Amino acid sequence: MNFSKFSEELPDMSVSVGNLTLSSPLIIASGVWPHEAKFWREPYTNGVGAICSKGLTRHPRSGNKGTRIWETSSGLLNSIGLQNSGIEAFVAEELPEISGNQVPVVVNLAIETLEEAEEGLILLKSAKEHIAAIELNVSCPNVDFGGMAWGVSEEGIAQVLGAARPLWEGELWVKLTPQVSNLVDVAKVAQEMGADALVVANTWLGMAIDVDRKKPVFERVVAGLSGPAVFPLALKCVYEAAGAVSIPVIGCGGVSCGNDALAMLLAGAVAVEVGSMLLHDLLCMAEIHDQVRRKLTDWNASSVRDIIGKGRSEGF
């Protein structure tokens, strides 16, 4: 690595996540992007390395009733309820539309029961040539464990990967929940059980009360908090996870500008997911990408890969 000599060439923005090479370290997070072909092409994909699908379930889901999104002073609360058309419809109707646009498709698979997860992976295998990676969402309640999310315990993570890893030969990511007593221990188990990468982290649980109505905003009371409010928390999680495992860590949570993305990379993430910011600006990925590249140019860095993890030591 040589930062001493300025290069007239623009910094190389490509990164590797396991065996997957992305043209940009920026990934569109699950849950925010339409499954319509026009949104998987330029200009919407400028600066984008990959796009995660909405959270998919074995069978169609209509989502939660009542209020689904509530804006806070520094973020968003959401209680969408995994509204989706189901894996069969996704494979037959949606995936062919979105997979031919040169942007890698990462399929977010919501783990509700092990049986349905296994069935879902078998269905997805029929279209594996169109899928760059599977992202396992382990934040869903596990009815066999009293409704706790799969990802809050080492045992839950081990069960999920024990079922999923034998069924999927390609890249298998695990999107961890931050609602866990020891993220590092869970991350280590995920690595031991065969995860190719970790996405750190999913939303934090929060709530809102409608003062005028004098009652909780959401029918389920709690909801997922995302946006700038959670960025410092997510950054800490990334820093801890990246120091504990040898597999790639993908940062996720509250990223809204180039400096946020750079901080995630410096903390040890190899790529960064962006979600809530896209609800404000569908074209923000290009601007974040340019902000990162301009900073790399200022640092005389030849590649974004040169800075990964450099915030863990004395810098450069």
Coordinates of C-alpha atoms in Angstrom, one line a residue:
M1 CA 0.0 0.0 0.0
N2 CA 1.4 3.4 -1.0
F3 CA -0.3 6.6 0.0
S4 CA 2.8 8.8 -0.7
K5 CA 2.4 9.1 -4.5
F6 CA -0.6 10.7 -6.1
S7 CA -2.2 8.7 -8.9
E8 CA -4.0 10.4 -11.7
E9 CA -6.3 7.4 -12.0
L10 CA -9.5 7.3 -10.0
P11 CA -9.3 4.9 -7.0
D12 CA -10.5 1.4 -7.7
M13 CA -13.8 1.0 -5.9
S14 CA -14.2 -2.8 -6.3
V15 CA -14.3 -5.1 -3.3
S16 CA -14.5 -8.8 -2.6
V17 CA -17.0 -10.4 -0.3
G18 CA -15.9 -14.0 -0.1
N19 CA -15.9 -15.3 -3.6
L20 CA -18.2 -12.4 -4.8
T21 CA -16.6 -9.4 -6.5
L22 CA -18.5 -6.2 -6.4
S23 CA -17.8 -3.1 -8.5
S24 CA -18.6 -0.9 -5.5
P25 CA -18.6 -1.4 -1.7
L26 CA -22.1 0.0 -1.5
I27 CA -25.0 -2.4 -1.3
I28 CA -28.7 -1.5 -1.2
A29 CA -30.1 -3.1 2.0
S30 CA -33.1 -5.3 2.1
G31 CA -36.6 -3.9 2.5
V32 CA -36.3 -0.6 0.7
W33 CA -35.9 -1.4 -3.0
P34 CA -38.8 -2.1 -5.5
H35 CA -38.8 -5.4 -7.4
E36 CA -39.4 -3.5 -10.7
A37 CA -36.9 -3.8 -13.5
K38 CA -36.5 0.0 -14.1
F39 CA -35.1 0.4 -10.6
W40 CA -32.4 -2.2 -11.2
R41 CA -30.9 -0.1 -14.1
E42 CA -29.1 3.2 -14.4
P43 CA -29.4 5.9 -13.1
Y44 CA -30.7 4.1 -9.9
T45 CA -27.8 1.6 -9.9
N46 CA -25.0 4.2 -10.3
G47 CA -22.5 3.6 -7.5
V48 CA -24.3 0.3 -6.5
G49 CA -22.3 -2.9 -6.0
A50 CA -25.3 -5.2 -5.3
I51 CA -29.0 -5.0 -4.3
C52 CA -30.7 -7.0 -1.6
S53 CA -34.2 -8.2 -2.3
K54 CA -37.1 -7.5 0.1
G55 CA -37.3 -10.1 2.8
L56 CA -38.8 -13.2 1.3
T57 CA -40.8 -15.9 3.0
R58 CA -41.8 -19.4 1.9
H59 CA -45.4 -18.3 1.4
P60 CA -46.8 -14.8 0.5
R61 CA -47.4 -12.4 3.3
S62 CA -49.6 -9.3 3.4
G63 CA -47.6 -7.6 6.1
N64 CA -48.7 -5.9 9.3
K65 CA -51.9 -3.9 9.7
G66 CA -52.1 -0.3 10.7
T67 CA -49.2 2.2 10.6
R68 CA -46.0 0.7 9.1
I69 CA -43.6 3.6 9.0
W70 CA -43.1 6.4 11.6
E71 CA -40.4 9.1 11.2
T72 CA -38.5 10.0 14.3
S73 CA -36.2 13.1 14.9
S74 CA -33.2 11.1 13.6
G75 CA -34.4 8.0 11.9
L76 CA -37.3 5.7 11.0
L77 CA -39.4 3.2 12.8
N78 CA -40.8 0.5 10.6
S79 CA -43.2 -2.4 11.1
I80 CA -43.8 -3.6 7.6
G81 CA -44.2 -7.3 8.6
L82 CA -42.3 -8.8 5.7
Q83 CA -44.9 -8.1 3.0
N84 CA -43.8 -10.1 0.0
S85 CA -45.2 -12.3 -2.8
G86 CA -43.5 -15.5 -1.5
I87 CA -40.5 -17.3 -2.9
E88 CA -42.3 -19.1 -5.7
A89 CA -43.7 -16.0 -7.2
F90 CA -40.3 -14.2 -6.7
V91 CA -38.5 -16.9 -8.6
A92 CA -41.1 -17.2 -11.4
E93 CA -42.0 -13.6 -11.9
E94 CA -39.7 -11.0 -10.2
L95 CA -36.2 -12.5 -10.4
P96 CA -36.2 -12.8 -14.2
E97 CA -37.1 -9.1 -14.4
I98 CA -34.4 -7.8 -12.1
S99 CA -31.5 -10.3 -12.6
G100 CA -30.6 -9.3 -16.2
N101 CA -29.4 -5.8 -15.4
Q102 CA -25.7 -6.5 -14.4
V103 CA -26.3 -5.7 -10.7
P104 CA -25.8 -8.7 -8.5
V105 CA -28.9 -9.9 -6.8
V106 CA -28.7 -10.8 -3.1
V107 CA -31.8 -12.7 -1.9
N108 CA -32.8 -11.9 1.7
L109 CA -34.4 -15.0 3.1
A110 CA -36.5 -14.5 6.3
I111 CA -36.1 -17.4 8.6
E112 CA -39.4 -18.2 10.3
T113 CA -39.2 -22.0 10.7
L114 CA -36.4 -24.3 9.7
E115 CA -38.7 -26.4 7.5
E116 CA -39.9 -23.3 5.5
A117 CA -36.3 -22.1 5.2
E118 CA -35.2 -25.4 3.8
E119 CA -38.2 -25.4 1.3
G120 CA -37.3 -21.8 0.3
L121 CA -33.7 -22.6 -0.3
I122 CA -34.6 -25.6 -2.5
L123 CA -36.9 -23.3 -4.6
L124 CA -34.1 -20.7 -4.8
K125 CA -31.6 -23.4 -6.0
S126 CA -33.6 -23.7 -9.2
A127 CA -32.6 -20.1 -10.0
K128 CA -29.1 -20.1 -8.5
E129 CA -27.5 -18.7 -11.6
H130 CA -29.3 -15.5 -11.1
I131 CA -28.5 -15.2 -7.4
A132 CA -25.2 -13.7 -6.2
A133 CA -25.7 -14.6 -2.5
I134 CA -28.3 -15.5 0.0
E135 CA -28.7 -13.2 3.0
L136 CA -30.3 -15.0 6.0
N137 CA -32.5 -12.8 8.1
V138 CA -32.3 -14.3 11.6
S139 CA -34.3 -11.5 13.3
C140 CA -37.6 -13.2 12.8
P141 CA -39.3 -14.8 15.9
N142 CA -38.6 -18.5 16.5
V143 CA -41.9 -20.0 17.7
D144 CA -40.0 -23.0 19.1
F145 CA -38.1 -20.8 21.4
G146 CA -40.9 -18.8 22.9
G147 CA -40.9 -16.2 20.1
M148 CA -37.3 -15.0 20.5
A149 CA -35.5 -14.2 17.3
W150 CA -33.3 -16.9 15.8
G151 CA -30.3 -14.6 16.0
V152 CA -30.3 -13.8 19.7
S153 CA -28.7 -17.0 20.7
E154 CA -25.7 -19.1 19.6
E155 CA -28.0 -22.1 19.5
G156 CA -30.5 -20.4 17.2
I157 CA -27.7 -19.4 14.8
A158 CA -26.3 -22.9 14.8
Q159 CA -29.7 -24.4 14.0
V160 CA -30.3 -22.0 11.1
L161 CA -26.9 -22.5 9.5
G162 CA -27.0 -26.2 10.2
A163 CA -30.1 -26.4 8.1
A164 CA -29.2 -23.8 5.4
R165 CA -25.5 -24.5 4.7
P166 CA -25.9 -28.0 3.3
L167 CA -28.6 -26.7 0.9
W168 CA -26.8 -23.7 -0.5
E169 CA -23.5 -24.1 -2.2
G170 CA -23.1 -20.4 -3.1
E171 CA -22.4 -17.4 -1.0
L172 CA -24.3 -17.5 2.3
W173 CA -24.5 -14.3 4.4
V174 CA -26.1 -14.0 7.8
K175 CA -27.7 -10.7 8.8
L176 CA -27.2 -10.5 12.5
T177 CA -29.6 -8.9 15.0
P178 CA -28.1 -6.3 17.4
Q179 CA -30.7 -7.4 20.0
V180 CA -28.2 -9.9 21.5
S181 CA -26.3 -10.0 24.8
N182 CA -23.0 -10.9 23.1
L183 CA -22.7 -10.1 19.3
V184 CA -19.2 -11.5 19.2
D185 CA -20.1 -14.9 20.4
V186 CA -23.0 -15.2 17.9
A187 CA -20.7 -14.0 15.1
K188 CA -18.1 -16.6 15.9
V189 CA -20.8 -19.4 15.9
A190 CA -22.0 -18.2 12.5
Q191 CA -18.5 -18.4 11.1
E192 CA -18.0 -21.9 12.6
M193 CA -21.2 -23.1 11.1
G194 CA -20.2 -22.1 7.6
A195 CA -21.4 -18.5 7.0
D196 CA -19.4 -16.8 4.2
A197 CA -20.0 -13.3 5.4
L198 CA -21.8 -11.4 8.2
V199 CA -24.1 -8.4 7.8
V200 CA -23.9 -6.3 10.9
A201 CA -26.5 -5.3 11.9
N202 CA -30.3 -5.4 11.5
T203 CA -32.6 -2.8 13.0
W204 CA -32.8 -2.0 16.7
L205 CA -36.1 -2.4 18.5
G206 CA -37.9 0.8 19.5
M207 CA -41.4 2.2 19.8
A208 CA -43.4 5.4 19.4
I209 CA -46.5 6.7 21.1
D210 CA -48.9 8.9 19.3
V211 CA -49.5 11.6 21.9
D212 CA -52.7 12.8 20.3
R213 CA -54.2 9.3 20.3
K214 CA -52.6 8.5 23.6
K215 CA -51.5 5.0 22.4
P216 CA -48.6 3.3 20.7
V217 CA -48.2 4.1 17.0
F218 CA -47.8 0.5 16.0
E219 CA -50.3 -2.3 16.5
R220 CA -47.4 -4.6 17.6
V221 CA -46.1 -1.8 19.8
V222 CA -42.4 -2.2 19.0
A223 CA -40.8 -1.6 15.6
G224 CA -37.4 -1.6 14.0
L225 CA -35.4 1.6 14.3
S226 CA -33.1 2.6 11.5
G227 CA -31.5 5.7 10.1
P228 CA -28.8 8.1 11.5
A229 CA -29.8 7.5 15.1
V230 CA -28.4 4.0 15.0
F231 CA -25.2 4.7 13.1
P232 CA -22.8 4.9 16.1
L233 CA -24.3 1.7 17.5
A234 CA -24.0 -0.1 14.2
L235 CA -20.4 1.1 13.9
K236 CA -19.5 -0.3 17.3
C237 CA -21.0 -3.7 16.3
V238 CA -19.0 -3.7 13.0
Y239 CA -15.8 -2.9 14.9
E240 CA -16.4 -5.7 17.4
A241 CA -17.5 -8.3 14.8
A242 CA -14.7 -7.5 12.4
G243 CA -12.2 -8.0 15.2
A244 CA -13.6 -11.4 16.2
V245 CA -14.0 -13.3 12.9
S246 CA -12.0 -13.9 9.7
I247 CA -14.9 -13.9 7.3
P248 CA -16.0 -10.7 5.7
V249 CA -18.2 -8.3 7.6
I250 CA -20.7 -6.0 5.8
G251 CA -21.6 -2.9 7.7
C252 CA -25.2 -1.9 8.0
G253 CA -27.1 0.6 10.0
G254 CA -27.7 4.4 9.7
V255 CA -25.3 5.1 6.8
S256 CA -26.4 8.3 5.1
C257 CA -23.2 9.8 3.6
G258 CA -19.8 9.0 2.3
N259 CA -18.1 9.6 5.7
D260 CA -20.4 7.1 7.3
A261 CA -19.5 4.5 4.7
L262 CA -15.8 5.3 5.1
A263 CA -16.1 4.9 8.9
M264 CA -17.6 1.4 8.4
L265 CA -14.8 0.4 6.1
L266 CA -12.1 1.8 8.4
A267 CA -13.7 -0.2 11.3
G268 CA -13.2 -3.4 9.3
A269 CA -16.3 -3.8 7.0
V270 CA -15.5 -4.9 3.5
A271 CA -18.7 -3.4 2.1
V272 CA -21.6 -1.3 3.4
E273 CA -25.3 -1.5 3.1
V274 CA -27.5 1.6 2.8
G275 CA -31.2 1.5 3.5
S276 CA -33.3 4.2 5.1
M277 CA -31.5 7.0 3.3
L278 CA -32.9 5.6 0.0
L279 CA -36.4 6.3 1.3
H280 CA -35.5 10.0 1.2
D281 CA -33.4 9.9 -2.1
L282 CA -33.5 7.0 -4.5
L283 CA -30.4 8.3 -6.2
C284 CA -28.3 8.8 -3.1
M285 CA -26.0 5.8 -3.8
A286 CA -24.2 7.6 -6.6
E287 CA -23.5 10.6 -4.3
I288 CA -22.3 8.4 -1.4
H289 CA -20.1 6.5 -3.9
D290 CA -18.6 9.8 -5.2
Q291 CA -18.0 11.1 -1.7
V292 CA -16.1 8.0 -0.8
R293 CA -14.1 8.1 -4.0
R294 CA -13.2 11.8 -3.5
K295 CA -12.0 11.1 0.0
L296 CA -9.8 8.2 -1.3
T297 CA -8.4 10.5 -3.9
D298 CA -7.6 13.1 -1.2
W299 CA -5.8 10.3 0.7
N300 CA -3.9 9.3 -2.5
A301 CA -5.3 5.8 -2.1
S302 CA -5.3 3.6 -5.2
S303 CA -8.1 1.4 -4.0
V304 CA -10.9 1.4 -1.5
R305 CA -9.5 -2.0 -0.3
D306 CA -6.4 -0.1 1.0
I307 CA -8.4 1.4 3.8
I308 CA -10.4 -1.5 5.0
G309 CA -9.7 -2.0 8.7
K310 CA -7.2 0.9 8.9
G311 CA -9.3 2.5 11.7
R312 CA -8.5 -0.4 13.9
S313 CA -4.8 0.6 14.3
E314 CA -3.0 4.0 14.1
G315 CA -4.4 4.7 10.6
F316 CA -2.2 5.4 7.7

